[in-house]
Short mmCIF file of C-alpha atoms and ligand atoms in Angstrom, two decimals:
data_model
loop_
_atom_site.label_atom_id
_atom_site.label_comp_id
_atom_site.label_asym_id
_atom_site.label_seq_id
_atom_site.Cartn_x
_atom_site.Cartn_y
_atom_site.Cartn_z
CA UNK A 261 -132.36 -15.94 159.98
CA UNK A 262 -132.74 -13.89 156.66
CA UNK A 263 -130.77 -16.00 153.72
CA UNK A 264 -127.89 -13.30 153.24
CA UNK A 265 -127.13 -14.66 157.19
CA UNK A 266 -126.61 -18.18 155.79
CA UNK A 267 -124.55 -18.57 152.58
CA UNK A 268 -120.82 -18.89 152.38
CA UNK A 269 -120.20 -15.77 149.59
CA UNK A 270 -118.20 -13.00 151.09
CA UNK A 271 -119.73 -9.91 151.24
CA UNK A 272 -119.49 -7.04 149.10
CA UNK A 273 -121.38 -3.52 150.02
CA UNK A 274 -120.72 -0.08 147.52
CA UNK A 275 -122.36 3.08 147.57
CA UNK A 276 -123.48 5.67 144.31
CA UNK A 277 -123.84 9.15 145.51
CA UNK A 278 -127.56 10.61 143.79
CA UNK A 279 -125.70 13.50 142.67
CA UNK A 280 -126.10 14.23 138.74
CA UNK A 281 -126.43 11.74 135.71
CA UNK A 282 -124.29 8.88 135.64
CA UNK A 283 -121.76 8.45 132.94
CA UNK A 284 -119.86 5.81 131.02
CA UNK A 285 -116.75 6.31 133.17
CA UNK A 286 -119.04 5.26 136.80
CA UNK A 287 -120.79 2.65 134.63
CA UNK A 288 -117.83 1.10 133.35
CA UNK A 289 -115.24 1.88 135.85
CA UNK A 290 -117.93 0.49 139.00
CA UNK A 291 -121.65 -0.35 138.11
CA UNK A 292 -120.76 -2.43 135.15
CA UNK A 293 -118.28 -4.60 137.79
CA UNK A 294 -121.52 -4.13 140.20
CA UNK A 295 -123.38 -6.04 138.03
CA UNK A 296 -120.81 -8.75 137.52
CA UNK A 297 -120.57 -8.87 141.14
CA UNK A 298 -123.59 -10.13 142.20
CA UNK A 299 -123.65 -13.72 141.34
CA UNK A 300 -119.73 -14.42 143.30
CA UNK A 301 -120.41 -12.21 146.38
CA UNK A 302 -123.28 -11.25 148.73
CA UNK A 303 -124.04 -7.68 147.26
CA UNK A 304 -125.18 -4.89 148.99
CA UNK A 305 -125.66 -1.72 146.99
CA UNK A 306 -127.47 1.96 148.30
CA UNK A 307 -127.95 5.50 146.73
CA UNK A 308 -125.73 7.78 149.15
CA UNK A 309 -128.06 10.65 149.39
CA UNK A 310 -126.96 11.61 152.83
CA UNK A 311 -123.71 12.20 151.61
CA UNK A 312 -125.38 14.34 148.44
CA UNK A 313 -126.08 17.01 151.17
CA UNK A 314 -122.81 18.60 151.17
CA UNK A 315 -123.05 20.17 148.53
CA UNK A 316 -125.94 22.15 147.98
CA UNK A 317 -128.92 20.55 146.17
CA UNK A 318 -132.14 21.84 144.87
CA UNK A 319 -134.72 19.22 147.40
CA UNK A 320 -136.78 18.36 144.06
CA UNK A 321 -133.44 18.01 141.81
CA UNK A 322 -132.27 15.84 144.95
CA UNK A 323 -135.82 13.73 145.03
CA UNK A 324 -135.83 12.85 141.50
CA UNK A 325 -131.69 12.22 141.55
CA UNK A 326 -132.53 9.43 144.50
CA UNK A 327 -135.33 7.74 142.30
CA UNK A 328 -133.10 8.14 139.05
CA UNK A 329 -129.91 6.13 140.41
CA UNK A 330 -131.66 3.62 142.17
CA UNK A 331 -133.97 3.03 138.83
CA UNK A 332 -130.66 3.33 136.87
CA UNK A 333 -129.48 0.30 139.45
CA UNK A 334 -132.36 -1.53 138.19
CA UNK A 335 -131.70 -0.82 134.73
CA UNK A 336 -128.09 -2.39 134.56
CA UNK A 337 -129.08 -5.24 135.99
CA UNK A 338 -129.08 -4.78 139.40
CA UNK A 339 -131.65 -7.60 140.79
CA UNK A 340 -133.23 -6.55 144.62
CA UNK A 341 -133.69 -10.58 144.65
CA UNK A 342 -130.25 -11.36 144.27
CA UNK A 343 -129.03 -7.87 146.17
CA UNK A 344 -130.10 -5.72 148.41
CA UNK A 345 -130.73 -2.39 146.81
CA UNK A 346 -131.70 0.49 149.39
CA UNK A 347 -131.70 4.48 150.23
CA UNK A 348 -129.11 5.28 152.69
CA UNK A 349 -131.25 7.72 154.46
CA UNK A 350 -133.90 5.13 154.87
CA UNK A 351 -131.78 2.80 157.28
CA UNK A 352 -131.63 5.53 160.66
CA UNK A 353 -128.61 3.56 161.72
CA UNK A 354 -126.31 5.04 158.85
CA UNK A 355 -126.63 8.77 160.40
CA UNK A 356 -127.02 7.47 164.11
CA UNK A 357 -123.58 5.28 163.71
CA UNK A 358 -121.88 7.99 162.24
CA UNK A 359 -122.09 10.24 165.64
CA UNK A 360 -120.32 7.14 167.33
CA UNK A 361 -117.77 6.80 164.84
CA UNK A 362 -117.44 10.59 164.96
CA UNK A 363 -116.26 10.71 168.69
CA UNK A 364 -113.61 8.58 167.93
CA UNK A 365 -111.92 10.09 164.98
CA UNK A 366 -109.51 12.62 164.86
CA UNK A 367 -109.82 16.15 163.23
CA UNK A 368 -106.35 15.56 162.16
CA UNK A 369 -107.32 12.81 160.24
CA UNK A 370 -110.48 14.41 158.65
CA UNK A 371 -108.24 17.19 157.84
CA UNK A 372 -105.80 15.09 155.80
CA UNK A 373 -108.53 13.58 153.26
CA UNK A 374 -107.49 15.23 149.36
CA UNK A 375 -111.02 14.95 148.82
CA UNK A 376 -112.15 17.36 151.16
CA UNK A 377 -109.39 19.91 149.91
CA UNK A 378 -110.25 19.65 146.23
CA UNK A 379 -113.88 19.97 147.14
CA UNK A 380 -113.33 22.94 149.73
CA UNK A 381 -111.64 24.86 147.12
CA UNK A 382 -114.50 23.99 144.69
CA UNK A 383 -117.32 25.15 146.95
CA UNK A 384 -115.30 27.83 149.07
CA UNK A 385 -118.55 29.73 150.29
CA UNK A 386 -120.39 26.26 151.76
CA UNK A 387 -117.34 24.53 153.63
CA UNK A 388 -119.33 22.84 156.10
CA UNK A 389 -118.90 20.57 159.11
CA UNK A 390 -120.97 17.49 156.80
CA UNK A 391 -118.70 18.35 154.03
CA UNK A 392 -115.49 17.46 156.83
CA UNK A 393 -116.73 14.40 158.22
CA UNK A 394 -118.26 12.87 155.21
CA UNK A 395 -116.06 9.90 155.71
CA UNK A 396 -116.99 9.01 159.05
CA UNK A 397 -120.70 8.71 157.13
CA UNK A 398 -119.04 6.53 154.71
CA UNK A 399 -116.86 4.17 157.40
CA UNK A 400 -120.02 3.96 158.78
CA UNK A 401 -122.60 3.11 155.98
CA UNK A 402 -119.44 0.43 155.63
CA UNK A 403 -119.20 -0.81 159.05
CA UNK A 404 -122.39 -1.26 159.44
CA UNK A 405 -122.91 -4.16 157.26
CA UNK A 406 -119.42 -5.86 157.80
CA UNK A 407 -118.46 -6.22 154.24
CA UNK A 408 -115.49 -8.66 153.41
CA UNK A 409 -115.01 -6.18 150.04
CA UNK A 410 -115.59 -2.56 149.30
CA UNK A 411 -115.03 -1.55 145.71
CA UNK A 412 -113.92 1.60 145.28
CA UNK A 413 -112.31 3.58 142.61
CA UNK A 414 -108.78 5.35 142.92
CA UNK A 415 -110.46 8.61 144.70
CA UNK A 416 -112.27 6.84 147.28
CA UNK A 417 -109.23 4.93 148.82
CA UNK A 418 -108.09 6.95 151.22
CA UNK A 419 -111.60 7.33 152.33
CA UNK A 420 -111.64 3.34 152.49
CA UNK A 421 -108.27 3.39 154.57
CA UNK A 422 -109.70 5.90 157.34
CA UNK A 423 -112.70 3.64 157.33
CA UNK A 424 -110.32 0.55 158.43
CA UNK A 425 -108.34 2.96 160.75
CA UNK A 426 -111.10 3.72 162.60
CA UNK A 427 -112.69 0.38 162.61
CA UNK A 428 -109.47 -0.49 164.10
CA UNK A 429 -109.73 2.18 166.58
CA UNK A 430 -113.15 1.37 167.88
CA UNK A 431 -112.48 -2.56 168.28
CA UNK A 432 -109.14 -1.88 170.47
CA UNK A 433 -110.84 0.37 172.22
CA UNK A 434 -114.52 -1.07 173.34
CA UNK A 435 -113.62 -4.78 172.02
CA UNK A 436 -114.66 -6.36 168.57
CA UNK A 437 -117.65 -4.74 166.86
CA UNK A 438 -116.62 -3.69 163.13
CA UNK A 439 -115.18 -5.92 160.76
CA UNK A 440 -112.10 -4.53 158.66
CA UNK A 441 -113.01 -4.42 154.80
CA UNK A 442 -110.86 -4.90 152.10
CA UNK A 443 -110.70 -3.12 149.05
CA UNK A 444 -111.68 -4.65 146.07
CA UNK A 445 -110.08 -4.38 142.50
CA UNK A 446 -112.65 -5.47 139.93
CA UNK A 447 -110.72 -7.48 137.09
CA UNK A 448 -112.12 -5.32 134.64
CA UNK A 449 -111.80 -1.80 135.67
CA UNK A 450 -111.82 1.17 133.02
CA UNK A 451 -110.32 4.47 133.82
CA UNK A 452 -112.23 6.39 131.58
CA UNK A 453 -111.34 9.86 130.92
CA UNK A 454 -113.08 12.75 129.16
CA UNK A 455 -113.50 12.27 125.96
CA UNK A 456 -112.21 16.19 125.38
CA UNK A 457 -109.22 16.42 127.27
CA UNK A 458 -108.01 12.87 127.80
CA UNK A 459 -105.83 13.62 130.68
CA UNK A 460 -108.55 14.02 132.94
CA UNK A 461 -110.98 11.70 134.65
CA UNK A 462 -114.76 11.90 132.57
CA UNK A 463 -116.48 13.98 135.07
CA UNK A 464 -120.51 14.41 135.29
CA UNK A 465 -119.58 17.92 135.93
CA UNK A 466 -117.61 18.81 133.10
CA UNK A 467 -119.30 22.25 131.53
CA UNK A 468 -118.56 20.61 127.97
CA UNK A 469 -120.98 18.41 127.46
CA UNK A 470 -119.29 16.51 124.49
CA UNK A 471 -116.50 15.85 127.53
CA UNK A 472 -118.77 13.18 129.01
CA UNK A 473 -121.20 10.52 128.03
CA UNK A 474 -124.26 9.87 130.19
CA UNK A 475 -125.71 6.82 130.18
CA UNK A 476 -128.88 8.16 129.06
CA UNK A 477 -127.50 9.59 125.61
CA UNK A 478 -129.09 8.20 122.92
CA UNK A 479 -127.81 6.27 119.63
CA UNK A 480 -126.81 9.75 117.79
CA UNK A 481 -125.07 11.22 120.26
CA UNK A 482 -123.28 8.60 121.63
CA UNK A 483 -122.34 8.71 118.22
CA UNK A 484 -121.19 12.05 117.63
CA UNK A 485 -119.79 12.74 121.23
CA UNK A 486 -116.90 10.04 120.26
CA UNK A 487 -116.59 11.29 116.87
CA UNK A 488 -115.44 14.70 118.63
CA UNK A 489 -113.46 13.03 120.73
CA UNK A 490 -109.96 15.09 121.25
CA UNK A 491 -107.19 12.82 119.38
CA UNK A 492 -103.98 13.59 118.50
CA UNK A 493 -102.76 14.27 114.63
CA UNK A 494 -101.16 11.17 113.84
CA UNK A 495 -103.24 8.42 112.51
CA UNK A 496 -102.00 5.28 114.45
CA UNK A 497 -104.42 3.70 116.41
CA UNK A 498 -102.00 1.75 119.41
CA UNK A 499 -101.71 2.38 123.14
CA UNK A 500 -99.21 4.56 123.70
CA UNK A 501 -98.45 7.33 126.74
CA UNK A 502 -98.01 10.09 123.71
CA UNK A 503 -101.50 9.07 122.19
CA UNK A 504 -103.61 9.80 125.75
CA UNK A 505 -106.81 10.56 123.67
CA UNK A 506 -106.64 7.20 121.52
CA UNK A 507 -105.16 4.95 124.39
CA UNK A 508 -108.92 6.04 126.26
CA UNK A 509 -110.76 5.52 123.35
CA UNK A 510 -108.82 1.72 123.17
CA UNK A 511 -109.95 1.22 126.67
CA UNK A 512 -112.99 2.47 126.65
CA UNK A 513 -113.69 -0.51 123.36
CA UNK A 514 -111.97 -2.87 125.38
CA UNK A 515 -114.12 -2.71 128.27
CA UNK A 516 -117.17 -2.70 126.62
CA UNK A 517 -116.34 -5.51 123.88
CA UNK A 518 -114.14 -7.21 126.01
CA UNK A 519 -111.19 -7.73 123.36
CA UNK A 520 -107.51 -7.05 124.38
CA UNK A 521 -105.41 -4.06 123.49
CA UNK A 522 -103.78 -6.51 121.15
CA UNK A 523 -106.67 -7.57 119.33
CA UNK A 524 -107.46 -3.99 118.88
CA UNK A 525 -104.42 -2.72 117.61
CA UNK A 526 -104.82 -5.31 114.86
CA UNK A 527 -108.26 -5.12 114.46
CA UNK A 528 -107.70 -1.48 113.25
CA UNK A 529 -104.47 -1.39 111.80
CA UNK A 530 -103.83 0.57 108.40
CA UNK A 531 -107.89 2.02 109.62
CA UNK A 532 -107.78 5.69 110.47
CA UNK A 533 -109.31 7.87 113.45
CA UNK A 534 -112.34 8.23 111.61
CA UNK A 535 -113.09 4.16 111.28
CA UNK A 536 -112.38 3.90 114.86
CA UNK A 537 -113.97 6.72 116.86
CA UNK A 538 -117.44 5.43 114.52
CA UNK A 539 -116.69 1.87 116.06
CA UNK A 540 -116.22 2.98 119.44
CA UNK A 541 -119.37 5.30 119.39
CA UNK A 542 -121.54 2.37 118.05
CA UNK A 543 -120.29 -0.69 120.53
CA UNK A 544 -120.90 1.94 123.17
CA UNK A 545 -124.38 2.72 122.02
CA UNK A 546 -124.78 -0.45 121.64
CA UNK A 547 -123.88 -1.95 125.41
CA UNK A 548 -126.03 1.52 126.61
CA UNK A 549 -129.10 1.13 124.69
CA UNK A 550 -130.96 -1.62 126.69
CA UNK A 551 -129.65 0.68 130.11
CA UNK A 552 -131.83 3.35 128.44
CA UNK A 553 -134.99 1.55 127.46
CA UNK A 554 -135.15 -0.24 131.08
CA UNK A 555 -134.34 3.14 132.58
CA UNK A 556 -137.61 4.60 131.07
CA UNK A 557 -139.26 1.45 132.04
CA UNK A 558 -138.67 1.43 135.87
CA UNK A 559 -138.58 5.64 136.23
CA UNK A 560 -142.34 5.60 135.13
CA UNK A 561 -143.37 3.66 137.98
CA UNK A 562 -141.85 5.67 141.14
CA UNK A 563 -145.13 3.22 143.15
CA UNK A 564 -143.15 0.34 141.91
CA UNK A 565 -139.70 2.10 143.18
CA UNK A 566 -141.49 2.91 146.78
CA UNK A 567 -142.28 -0.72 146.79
CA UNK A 568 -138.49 -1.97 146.46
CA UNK A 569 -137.04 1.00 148.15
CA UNK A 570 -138.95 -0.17 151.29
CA UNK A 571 -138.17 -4.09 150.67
CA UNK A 572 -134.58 -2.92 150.68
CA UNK A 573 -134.69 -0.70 153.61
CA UNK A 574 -136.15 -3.57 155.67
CA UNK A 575 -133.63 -6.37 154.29
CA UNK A 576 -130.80 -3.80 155.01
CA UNK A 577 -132.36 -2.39 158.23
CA UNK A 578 -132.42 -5.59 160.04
CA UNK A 579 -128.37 -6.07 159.38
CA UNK A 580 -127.40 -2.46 160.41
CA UNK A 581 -129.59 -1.99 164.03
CA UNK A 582 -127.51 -5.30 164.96
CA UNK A 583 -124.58 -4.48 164.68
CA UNK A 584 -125.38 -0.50 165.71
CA UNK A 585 -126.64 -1.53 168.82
CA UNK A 586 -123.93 -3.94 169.41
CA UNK A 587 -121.62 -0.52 169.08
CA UNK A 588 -123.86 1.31 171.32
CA UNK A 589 -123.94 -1.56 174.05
CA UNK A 590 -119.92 -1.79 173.85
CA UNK A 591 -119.77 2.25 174.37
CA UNK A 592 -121.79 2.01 177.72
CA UNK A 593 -125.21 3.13 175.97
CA UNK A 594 -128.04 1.85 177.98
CA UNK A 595 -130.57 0.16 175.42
N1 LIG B 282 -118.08 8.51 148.69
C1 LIG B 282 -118.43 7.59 147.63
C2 LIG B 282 -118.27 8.31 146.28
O1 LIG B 282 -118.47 9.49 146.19
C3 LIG B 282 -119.83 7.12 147.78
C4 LIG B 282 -119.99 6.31 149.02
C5 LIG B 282 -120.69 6.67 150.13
C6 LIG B 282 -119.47 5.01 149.25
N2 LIG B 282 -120.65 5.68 151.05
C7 LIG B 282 -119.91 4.65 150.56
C8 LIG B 282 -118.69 4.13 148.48
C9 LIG B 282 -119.56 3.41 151.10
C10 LIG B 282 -118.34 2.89 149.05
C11 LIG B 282 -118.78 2.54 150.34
O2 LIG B 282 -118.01 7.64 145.31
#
C-alpha cells in the first residue's frame, strides 16, 4: 500500500485550470492556502487542462500553459514528495468517469450552473456540449480521489454542491462508491479584486493590464501597477464599504504580511495614499520575487517536468482506476 493509503490526515484534492497567467488574486485567494495546506492534510493538486478545452485554445499556447502552472506549482512551494502534483489528462480515469457520472445527471441541473451562463454569453459562437457538462468533469476529477476537503473559491461552489448531489445520486442508486467532500474555507482567504475597478474580482482576463498582477511581474511593476491602483479622493487609509479601492489594497497587505486590519489602520495613520500604495507594491514584490526566480528555474527544464509529471500521474493513477472500476463494477460493467 502506497503511504498516502496509510496516514491519518484527511484528504484534500484542488484543481488550477492551465488557462492564462496566474495572478495575485488565485495565488493569494487559493495557491498561497495550497501551500499551507500540505503539511495538515493529504494534498492532492492537478493542472485541469481537460477542462481548458472549452474554450478555445491555441494547442501550443495550451502546451506551454500545462508546463507553466504545474512549474508555477513547483515554484510556490508545492513539494511532489509531500503532494501529489499531476496533469488531469494524464490519469484516463478523469475523462472515462465523467461519462458515468454523465448518465446520471440531469440537464436540468447542468442548465442551472451561473457559470455556464456567464461563460455562454462570453463565448456565444462556441457554446458547446464540454462547455455544459464541465462539472460532471469536475465531480469527477473530485470523486475520484475521495477527498475529505475541496477548496474552492466563491465561484466554484455551486459546482462543488452538484458534485455532492450527484455523488449522492450514484451511491443511492448502485450502493456506496463516492465519498461526499466538504468544502473547505482556508483561514486566510483574500478576495482580491482588480486593482482598477475595485468592485470586481482581479481577473487574468482583464484587457487593462494595470487591472491585474501576475505573478510573474517583476519588482517595477509590481511597483507601479499598485501605485495606479484606482482609490478614492479622500486620504484615509481604514476599511470601510465607501473606500472599496483602499479596503482591497488593506487586504491585499494583510494577506501577504499577515498583520490585522487593525494593525494597519494604525500602522498608516496620518500616512497618505501615496506611502501606502508604495508599501503595498513592495511587500507584494517582495512575497512574489522568490515565485519568480524558482519559476525560471523549473520552466527551463520541461525533461525535469516530464519526469514529475509522470511520477504524479502514476501516484494519482493508482488511486483513481480503484475507485473507477469500483463505479464501473457497481453499474453492471463487465471488467
Ligand atoms: N473549475 C475549477 C476552476 O475553474 C477548476 C477545477 C477543475 C477544480 N476540477 C476541479 C477545482 C476539482 C476543484 C476541484 O477554478
Amino acid at each position: 500500500m502506497s503511504d498516502i493509503e496509510t496516514t491519518a490526515k484527511k484528504r484534500a484534492l484542488s484543481c488550477v485550470q492551465p488557462s492564462g497567467i496566474l495572478t495575485l488574486g488565485n495565488y493569494l485567494g487559493a495557491l498561497k492556502n495550497f501551500k499551507a495546506m500540505q503539511d495538515d492534510f493529504e494534498c492532492i493538486f492537478a493542472v485541469a487542462d481537460l477542462h481548458a478545452i472549452t474554450v478555445r485554445q491555441q494547442p501550443a499556447a495550451l502546451r506551454q500553459q500545462i508546463y507553466s502552472t504545474y512549474a508555477l506549482f513547483l515554484s510556490i512551494g508545492l513539494d511532489p514528495e509531500k503532494s501529489i502534483l499531476f496533469v488531469q489528462s494524464h490519469v484516463k480515469e478523469h475523462a472515462a468517469l465523467s461519462w458515468l457520472l454523465s448518465c446520471n445527471t440531469q440537464f436540468g441541473e447542468m442548465a442551472r450552473m451561473t457559470q455556464f451562463k456567464d461563460k455562454s454569453a462570453k463565448h456565444a459562437d462556441n457554446i458547446n456540449v464540454g462547455l455544459f457538462s464541465y462539472p460532471v468533469l469536475m465531480a469527477a476529477d473530485i470523486l475520484l480521489y475521495k477527498p475529505d476537503f475541496v477548496p474552492v473559491g466563491a465561484d466554484q461552489k455551486q459546482h462543488l454542491e452538484i458534485a455532492r448531489d450527484i455523488a449522492n445520486r450514484f451511491n443511492n442508486n448502485y450502493g456506496e462508491v463516492f465519498k461526499i467532500p466538504e468544502p473547505y474555507i482556508p483561514p486566510l482567504c483574500a478576495r482580491v479584486m482588480s486593482l482598477q475597478n475595485p468592485e470586481q474580482k482581479m481577473s487574468k482576463s482583464d484587457e487593462n493590464q494595470n487591472a491585474f498582477v501576475s505573478l510573474l511581474d517583476d519588482k517595477d511593476t509590481i511597483i507601479r501597477k499598485f501605485k495606479r491602483a484606482v482609490t478614492d479622493s479622500d486620504n484615509k487609509i481604514c476599511v470601510s464599504e465607501d473606500k472599496p479601492g483602499i479596503t482591497n489594497l488593506i487586504g491585499i497587505y494583510s494577506a501577504v504580511t499577515g498583520k490585522s486590519t487593525a494593525e494597519i489602520e494604525a500602522e498608516f495613520s496620518g500616512k497618505g495614499y501615496g506611502d501606502f500604495k508604495l508599501a503595498v507594491g513592495e511587500a507584494v514584490a517582495e512575497e512574489l520575487s522568490p515565485i519568480y526566480e524558482n519559476y525560471n528555474r523549473f520552466i527551463s527544464d520541461k525533461a525535469e517536468l516530464d519526469r514529475m509529471f509522470r511520477e504524479g500521474a502514476e501516484k494519482a493513477s493508482y488511486l483513481a482506476n480503484k475507485t473507477y472500476k469500483k463505479a464501473m463494477k457497481k453499474v453492471g460493467f463487465v471488467l
